[in-house]
Each structure stands twice: as C-alpha cells, then as structure tokens.
Backbone as JSON Lines, residues from 0, in Angstrom:
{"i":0,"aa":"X","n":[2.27,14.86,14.62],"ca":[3.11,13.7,14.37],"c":[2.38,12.73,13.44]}
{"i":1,"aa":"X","n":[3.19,12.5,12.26],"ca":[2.5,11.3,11.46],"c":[2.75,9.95,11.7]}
{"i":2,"aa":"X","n":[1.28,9.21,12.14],"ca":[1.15,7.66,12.23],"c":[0.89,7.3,11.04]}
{"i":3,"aa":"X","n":[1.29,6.19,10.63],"ca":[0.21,4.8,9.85],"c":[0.99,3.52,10.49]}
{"i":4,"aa":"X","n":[-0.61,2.93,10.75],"ca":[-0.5,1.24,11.4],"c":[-1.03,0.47,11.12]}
{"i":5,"aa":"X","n":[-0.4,-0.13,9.64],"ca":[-0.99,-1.5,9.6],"c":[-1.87,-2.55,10.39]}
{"i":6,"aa":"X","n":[-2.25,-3.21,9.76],"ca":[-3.1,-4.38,10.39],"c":[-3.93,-5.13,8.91]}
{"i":7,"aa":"X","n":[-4.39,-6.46,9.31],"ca":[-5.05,-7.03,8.1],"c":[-3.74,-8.34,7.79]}
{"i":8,"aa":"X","n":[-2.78,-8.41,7.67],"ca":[-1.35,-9.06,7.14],"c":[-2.11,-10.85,7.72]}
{"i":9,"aa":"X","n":[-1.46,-11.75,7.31],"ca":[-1.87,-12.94,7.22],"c":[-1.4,-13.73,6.5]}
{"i":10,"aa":"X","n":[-1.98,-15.06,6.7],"ca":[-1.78,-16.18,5.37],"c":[-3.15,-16.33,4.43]}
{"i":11,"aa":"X","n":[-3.09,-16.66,3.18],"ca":[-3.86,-17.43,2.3],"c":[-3.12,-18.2,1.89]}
{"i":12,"aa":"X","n":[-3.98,-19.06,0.64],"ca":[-3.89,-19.79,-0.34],"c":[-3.87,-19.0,-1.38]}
{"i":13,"aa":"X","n":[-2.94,-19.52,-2.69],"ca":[-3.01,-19.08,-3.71],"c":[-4.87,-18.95,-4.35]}
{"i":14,"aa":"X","n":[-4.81,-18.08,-4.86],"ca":[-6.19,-17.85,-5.1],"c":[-7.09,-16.66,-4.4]}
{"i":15,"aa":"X","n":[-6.7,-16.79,-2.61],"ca":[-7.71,-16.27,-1.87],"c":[-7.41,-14.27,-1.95]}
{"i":16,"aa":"X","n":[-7.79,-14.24,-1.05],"ca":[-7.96,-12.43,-0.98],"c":[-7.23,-12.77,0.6]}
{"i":17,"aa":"X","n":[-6.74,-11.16,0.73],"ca":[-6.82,-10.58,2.13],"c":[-6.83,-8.83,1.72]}
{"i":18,"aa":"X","n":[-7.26,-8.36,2.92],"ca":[-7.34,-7.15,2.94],"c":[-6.57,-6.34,3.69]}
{"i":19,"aa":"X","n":[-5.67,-5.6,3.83],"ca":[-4.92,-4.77,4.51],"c":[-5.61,-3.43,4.8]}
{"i":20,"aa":"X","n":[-5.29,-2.66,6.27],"ca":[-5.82,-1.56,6.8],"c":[-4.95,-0.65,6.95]}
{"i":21,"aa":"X","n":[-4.63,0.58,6.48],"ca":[-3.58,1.86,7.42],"c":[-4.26,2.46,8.11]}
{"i":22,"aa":"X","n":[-4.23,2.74,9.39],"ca":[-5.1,3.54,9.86],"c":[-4.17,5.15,10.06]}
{"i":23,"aa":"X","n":[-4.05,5.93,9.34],"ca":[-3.18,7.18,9.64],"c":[-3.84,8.43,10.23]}
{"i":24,"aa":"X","n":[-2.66,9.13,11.13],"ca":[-3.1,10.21,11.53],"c":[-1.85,11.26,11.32]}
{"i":25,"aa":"X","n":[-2.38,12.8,11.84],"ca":[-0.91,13.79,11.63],"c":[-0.68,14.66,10.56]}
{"i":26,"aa":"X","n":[-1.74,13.93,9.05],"ca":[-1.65,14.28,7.74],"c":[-2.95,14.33,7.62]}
{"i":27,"aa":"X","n":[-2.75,15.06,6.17],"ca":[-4.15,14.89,5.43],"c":[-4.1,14.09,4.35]}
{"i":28,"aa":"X","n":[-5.23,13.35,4.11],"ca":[-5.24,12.35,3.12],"c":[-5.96,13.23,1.57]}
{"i":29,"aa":"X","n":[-6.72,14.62,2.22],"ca":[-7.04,15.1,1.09],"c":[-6.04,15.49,0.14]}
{"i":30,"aa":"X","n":[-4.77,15.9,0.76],"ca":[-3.84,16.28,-0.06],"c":[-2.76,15.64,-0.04]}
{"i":31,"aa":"X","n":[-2.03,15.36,0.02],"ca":[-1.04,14.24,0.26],"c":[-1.52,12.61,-0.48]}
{"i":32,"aa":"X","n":[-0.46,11.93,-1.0],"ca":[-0.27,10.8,-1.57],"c":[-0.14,9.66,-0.85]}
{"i":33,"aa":"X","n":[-0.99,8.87,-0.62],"ca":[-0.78,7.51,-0.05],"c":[-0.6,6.39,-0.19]}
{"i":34,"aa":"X","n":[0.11,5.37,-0.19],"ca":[0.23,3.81,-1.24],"c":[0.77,2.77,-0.27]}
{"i":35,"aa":"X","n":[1.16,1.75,-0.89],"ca":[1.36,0.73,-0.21],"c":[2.51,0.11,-0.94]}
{"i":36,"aa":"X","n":[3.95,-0.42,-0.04],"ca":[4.42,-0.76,-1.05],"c":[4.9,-2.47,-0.15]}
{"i":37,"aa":"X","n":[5.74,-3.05,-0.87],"ca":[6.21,-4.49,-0.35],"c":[7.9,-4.97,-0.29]}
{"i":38,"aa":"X","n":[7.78,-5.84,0.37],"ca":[9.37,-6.05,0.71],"c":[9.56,-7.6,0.16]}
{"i":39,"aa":"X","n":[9.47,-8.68,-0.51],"ca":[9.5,-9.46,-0.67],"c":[10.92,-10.37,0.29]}
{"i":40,"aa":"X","n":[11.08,-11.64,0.52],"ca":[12.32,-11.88,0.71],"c":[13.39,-12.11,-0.29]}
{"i":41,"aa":"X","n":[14.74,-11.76,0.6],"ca":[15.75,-11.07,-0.59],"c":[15.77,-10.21,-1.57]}
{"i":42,"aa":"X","n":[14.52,-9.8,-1.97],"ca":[14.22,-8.91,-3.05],"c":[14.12,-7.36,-2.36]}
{"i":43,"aa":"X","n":[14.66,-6.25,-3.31],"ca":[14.12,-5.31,-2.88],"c":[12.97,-4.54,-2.89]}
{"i":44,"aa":"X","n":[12.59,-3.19,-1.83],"ca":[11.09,-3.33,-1.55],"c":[10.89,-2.41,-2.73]}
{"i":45,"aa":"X","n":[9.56,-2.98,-2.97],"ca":[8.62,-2.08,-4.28],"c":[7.33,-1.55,-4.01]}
{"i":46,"aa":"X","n":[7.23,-0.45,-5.16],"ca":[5.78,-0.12,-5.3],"c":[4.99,-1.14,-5.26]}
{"i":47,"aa":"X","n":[3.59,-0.93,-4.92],"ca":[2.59,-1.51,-5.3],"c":[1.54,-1.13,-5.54]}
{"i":48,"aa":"X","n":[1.08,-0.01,-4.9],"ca":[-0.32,1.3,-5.35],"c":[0.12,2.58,-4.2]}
{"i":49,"aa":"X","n":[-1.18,2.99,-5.38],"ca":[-0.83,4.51,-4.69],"c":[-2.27,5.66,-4.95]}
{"i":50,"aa":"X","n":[-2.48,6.07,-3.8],"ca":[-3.58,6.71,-4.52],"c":[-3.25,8.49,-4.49]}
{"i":51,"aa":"X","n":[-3.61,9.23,-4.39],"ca":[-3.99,10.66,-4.63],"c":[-5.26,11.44,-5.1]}
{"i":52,"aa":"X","n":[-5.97,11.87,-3.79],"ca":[-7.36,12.26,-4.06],"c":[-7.2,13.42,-5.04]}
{"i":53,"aa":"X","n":[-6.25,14.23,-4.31],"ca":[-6.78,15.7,-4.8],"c":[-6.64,15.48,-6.55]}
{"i":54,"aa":"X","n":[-5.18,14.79,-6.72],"ca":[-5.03,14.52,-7.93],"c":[-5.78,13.27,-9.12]}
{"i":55,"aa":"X","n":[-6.99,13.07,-8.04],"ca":[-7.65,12.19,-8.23],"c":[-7.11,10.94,-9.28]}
{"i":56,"aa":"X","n":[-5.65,10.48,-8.52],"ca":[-4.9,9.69,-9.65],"c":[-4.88,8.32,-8.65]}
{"i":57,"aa":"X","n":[-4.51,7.11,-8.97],"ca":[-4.55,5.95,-8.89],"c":[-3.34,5.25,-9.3]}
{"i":58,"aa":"X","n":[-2.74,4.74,-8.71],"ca":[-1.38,4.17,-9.59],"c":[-0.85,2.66,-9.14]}
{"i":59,"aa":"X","n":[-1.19,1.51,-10.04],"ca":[-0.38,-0.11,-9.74],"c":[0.77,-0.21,-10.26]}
{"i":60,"aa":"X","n":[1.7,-1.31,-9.61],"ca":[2.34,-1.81,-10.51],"c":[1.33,-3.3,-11.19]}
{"i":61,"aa":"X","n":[2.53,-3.31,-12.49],"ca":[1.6,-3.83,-13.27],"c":[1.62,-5.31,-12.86]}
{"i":62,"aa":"X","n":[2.2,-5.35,-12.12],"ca":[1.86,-7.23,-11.15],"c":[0.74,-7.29,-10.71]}
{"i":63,"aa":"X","n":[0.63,-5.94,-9.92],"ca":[-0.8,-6.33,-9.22],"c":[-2.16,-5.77,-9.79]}
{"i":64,"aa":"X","n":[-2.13,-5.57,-10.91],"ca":[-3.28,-4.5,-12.16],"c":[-4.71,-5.64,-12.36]}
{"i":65,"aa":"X","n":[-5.91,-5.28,-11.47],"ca":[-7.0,-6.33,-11.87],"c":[-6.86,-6.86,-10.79]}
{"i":66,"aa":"X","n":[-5.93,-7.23,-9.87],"ca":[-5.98,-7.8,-8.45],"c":[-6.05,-7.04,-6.99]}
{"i":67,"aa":"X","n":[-5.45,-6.17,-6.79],"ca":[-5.68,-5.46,-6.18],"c":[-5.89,-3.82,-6.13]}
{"i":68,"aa":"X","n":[-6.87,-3.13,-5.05],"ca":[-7.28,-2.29,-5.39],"c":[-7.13,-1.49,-4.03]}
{"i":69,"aa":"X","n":[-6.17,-0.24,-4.08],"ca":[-5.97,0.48,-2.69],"c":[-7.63,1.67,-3.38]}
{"i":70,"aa":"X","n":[-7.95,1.91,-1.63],"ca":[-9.29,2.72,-1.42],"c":[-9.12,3.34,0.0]}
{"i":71,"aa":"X","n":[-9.38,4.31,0.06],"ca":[-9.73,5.31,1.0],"c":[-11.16,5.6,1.65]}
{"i":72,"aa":"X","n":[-11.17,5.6,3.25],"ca":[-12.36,5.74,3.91],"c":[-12.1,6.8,5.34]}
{"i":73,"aa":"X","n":[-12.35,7.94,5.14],"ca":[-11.4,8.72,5.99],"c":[-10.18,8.8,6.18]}
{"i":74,"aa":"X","n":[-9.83,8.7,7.2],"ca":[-8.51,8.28,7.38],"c":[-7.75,6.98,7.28]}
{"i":75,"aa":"X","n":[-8.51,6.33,6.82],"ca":[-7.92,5.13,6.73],"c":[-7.82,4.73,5.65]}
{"i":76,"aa":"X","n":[-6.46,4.07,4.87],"ca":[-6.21,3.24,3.89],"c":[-6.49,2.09,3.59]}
{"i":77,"aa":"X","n":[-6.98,1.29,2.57],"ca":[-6.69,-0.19,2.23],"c":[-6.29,-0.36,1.43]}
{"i":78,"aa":"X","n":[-5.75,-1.75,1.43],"ca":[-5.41,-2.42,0.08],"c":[-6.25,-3.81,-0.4]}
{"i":79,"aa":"X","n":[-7.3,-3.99,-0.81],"ca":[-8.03,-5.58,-1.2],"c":[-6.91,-6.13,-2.32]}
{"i":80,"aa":"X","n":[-6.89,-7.62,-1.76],"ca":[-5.58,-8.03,-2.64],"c":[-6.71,-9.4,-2.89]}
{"i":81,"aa":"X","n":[-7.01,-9.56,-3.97],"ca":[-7.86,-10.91,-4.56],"c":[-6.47,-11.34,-5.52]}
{"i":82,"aa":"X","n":[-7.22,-12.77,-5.78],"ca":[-6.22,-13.93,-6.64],"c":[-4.67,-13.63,-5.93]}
{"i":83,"aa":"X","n":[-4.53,-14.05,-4.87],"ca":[-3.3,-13.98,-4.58],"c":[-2.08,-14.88,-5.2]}
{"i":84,"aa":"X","n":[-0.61,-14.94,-5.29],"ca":[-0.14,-15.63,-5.86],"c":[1.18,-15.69,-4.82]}
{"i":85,"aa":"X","n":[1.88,-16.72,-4.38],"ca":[2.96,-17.0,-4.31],"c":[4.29,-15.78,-4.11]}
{"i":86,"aa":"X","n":[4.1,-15.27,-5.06],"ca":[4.66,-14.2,-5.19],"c":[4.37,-12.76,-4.92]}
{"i":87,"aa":"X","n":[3.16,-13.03,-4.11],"ca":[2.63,-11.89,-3.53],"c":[3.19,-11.65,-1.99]}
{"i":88,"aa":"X","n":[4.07,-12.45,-1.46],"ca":[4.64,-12.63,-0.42],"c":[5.78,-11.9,-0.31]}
{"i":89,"aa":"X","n":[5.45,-10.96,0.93],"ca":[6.42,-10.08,2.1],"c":[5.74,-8.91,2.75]}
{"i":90,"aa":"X","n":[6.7,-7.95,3.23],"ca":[6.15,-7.85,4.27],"c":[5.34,-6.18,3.31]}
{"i":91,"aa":"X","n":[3.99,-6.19,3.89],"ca":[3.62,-4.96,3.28],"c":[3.51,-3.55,3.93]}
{"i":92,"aa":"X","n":[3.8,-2.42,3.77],"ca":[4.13,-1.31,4.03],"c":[3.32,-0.11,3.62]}
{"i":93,"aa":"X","n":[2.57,0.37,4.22],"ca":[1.95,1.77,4.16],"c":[2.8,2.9,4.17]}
{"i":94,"aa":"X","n":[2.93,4.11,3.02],"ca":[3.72,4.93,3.29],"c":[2.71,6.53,2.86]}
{"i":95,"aa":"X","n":[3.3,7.53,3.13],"ca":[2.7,8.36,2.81],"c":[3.79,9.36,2.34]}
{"i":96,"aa":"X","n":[3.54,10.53,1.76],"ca":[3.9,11.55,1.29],"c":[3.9,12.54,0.86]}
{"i":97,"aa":"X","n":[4.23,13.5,1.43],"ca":[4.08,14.98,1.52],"c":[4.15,15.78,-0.01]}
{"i":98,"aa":"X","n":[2.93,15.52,-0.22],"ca":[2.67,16.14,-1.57],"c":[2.01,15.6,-2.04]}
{"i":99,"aa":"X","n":[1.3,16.21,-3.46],"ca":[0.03,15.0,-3.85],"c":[0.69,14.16,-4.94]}
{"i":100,"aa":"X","n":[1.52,14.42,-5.16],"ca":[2.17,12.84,-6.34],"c":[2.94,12.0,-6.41]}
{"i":101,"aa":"X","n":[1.5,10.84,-6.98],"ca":[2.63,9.76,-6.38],"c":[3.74,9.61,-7.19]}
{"i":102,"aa":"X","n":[4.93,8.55,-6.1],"ca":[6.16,8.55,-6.27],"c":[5.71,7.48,-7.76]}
{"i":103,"aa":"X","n":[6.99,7.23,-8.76],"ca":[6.96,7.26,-9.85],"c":[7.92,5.99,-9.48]}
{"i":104,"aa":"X","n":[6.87,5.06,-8.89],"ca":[8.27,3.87,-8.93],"c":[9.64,3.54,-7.94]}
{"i":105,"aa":"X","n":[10.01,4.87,-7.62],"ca":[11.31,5.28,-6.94],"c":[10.74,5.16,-5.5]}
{"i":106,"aa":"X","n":[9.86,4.82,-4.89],"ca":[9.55,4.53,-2.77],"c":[10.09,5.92,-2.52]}
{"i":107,"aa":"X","n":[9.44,6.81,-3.18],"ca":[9.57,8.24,-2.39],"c":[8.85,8.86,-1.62]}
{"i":108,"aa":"X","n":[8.54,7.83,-0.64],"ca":[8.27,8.93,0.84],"c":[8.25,8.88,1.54]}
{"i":109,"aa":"X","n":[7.48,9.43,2.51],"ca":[8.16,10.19,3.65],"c":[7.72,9.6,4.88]}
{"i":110,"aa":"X","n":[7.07,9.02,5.03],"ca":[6.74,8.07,6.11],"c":[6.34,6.6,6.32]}
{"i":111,"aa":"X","n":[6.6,6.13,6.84],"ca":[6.36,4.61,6.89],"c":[5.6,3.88,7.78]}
{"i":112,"aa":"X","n":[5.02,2.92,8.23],"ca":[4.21,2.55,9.31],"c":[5.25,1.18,9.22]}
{"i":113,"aa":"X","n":[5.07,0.28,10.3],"ca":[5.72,-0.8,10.59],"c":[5.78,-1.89,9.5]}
{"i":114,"aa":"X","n":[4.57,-1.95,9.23],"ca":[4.89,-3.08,8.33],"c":[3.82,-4.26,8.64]}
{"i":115,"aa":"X","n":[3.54,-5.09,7.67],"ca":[2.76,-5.98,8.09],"c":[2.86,-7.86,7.01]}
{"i":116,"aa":"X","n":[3.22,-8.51,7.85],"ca":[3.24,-9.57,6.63],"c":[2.5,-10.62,5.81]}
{"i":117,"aa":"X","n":[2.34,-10.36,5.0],"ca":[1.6,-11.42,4.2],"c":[1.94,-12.76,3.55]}
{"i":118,"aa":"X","n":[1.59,-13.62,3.56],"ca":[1.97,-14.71,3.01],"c":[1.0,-15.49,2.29]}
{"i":119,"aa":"X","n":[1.69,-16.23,1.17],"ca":[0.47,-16.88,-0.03],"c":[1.09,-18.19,-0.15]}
{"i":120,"aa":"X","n":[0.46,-19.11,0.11],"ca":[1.12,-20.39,0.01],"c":[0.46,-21.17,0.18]}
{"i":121,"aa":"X","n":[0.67,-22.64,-0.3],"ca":[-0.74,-23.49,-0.61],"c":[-0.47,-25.01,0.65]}
C-alpha cells in the first residue's frame, strides 16, 4: 500500500524559508517519480517540482526556479522553499507516480498524501 505524509507546512514571512517532509512508503523512490505540487486558494492545483532518480531528472515550475529545491533522503521527500512570497500560499501536496517521468505540467499521478498548508504573510 502506498503512503506519503506530509509534515513541515506552517507560516512565514515573506522572505523566510520553510521546509516540507514526505515521508513515503509501498513504492520505490529508485524508480518511480516524485514531486510536490500546490493548491493555492481559488486557484487551481499546480506543479511545483519533481524529481526522478533513475532518470536522474529534476523538474520546477518556473515560479519557484532558484527558490526552492525538492531532495531525496531514503524514503523520504523534501521540498526547501527559501525567499518565500505571498504567493507561495496553499495547501502543499506530495504525489508520486508510477513510472519514472515526471508529469509534464498536467498533476499526473497516482498518489497523493493529505496535504499540508503553508502560508506567507507579513
């Protein structure tokens, strides 16, 4: 059975960092695609990174390019989110997916963990 469970979600200030955790199980992270994506309010939810070992690929959107950086430590995912902005706000989402490439923009996959929220506000 595949888990991922957030944790890390919070408030800053514009400016600050937070760090987000997935802790997943059920899968393999060697092969399979993992990322993080966001739900903003009213807005719909988006990419935001994505990694893929085997395919040793890496993928932002370009909002968050230089600010944040998803990394892998066993089984577990992060996301370090520095210079936060205002608009870095909702709720963030660990997903994974069965296969090694990442989704292309389109939130293609296959599992989800709860969710976790962040907020940036001064």
């Amino acid at each position: 059975q595949v888990r991922l469970v957030e944790s890390g979600g919070g408030s800053a200030q514009p400016g600050g960092s937070l760090r987000l955790s997935c802790a997943t199980s059920g899968f393999s992270l060697d092969y399979n695609a993992i990322g993080w994506t966001r739900e903003a309010p009213g807005k719909r939810r988006e990419d935001v990174a994505c990694l893929s070992q085997i395919e040793e690929t890496i993928v932002y959107q370009d909002s968050v390019k230089g600010r944040f950086t998803i990394a892998r430590d066993k089984n577990t995912v992060y996301l370090q989110m520095n210079n936060l902005k205002p608009e870095d706000t909702g709720v963030y989402y660990c997903a994974s997916r069965i296969g090694s490439t990442c989704p292309n923009g389109d939130l293609m996959y296959d599992y989800w963990g709860q969710g976790t929220q962040v907020t940036v506000s001064s």
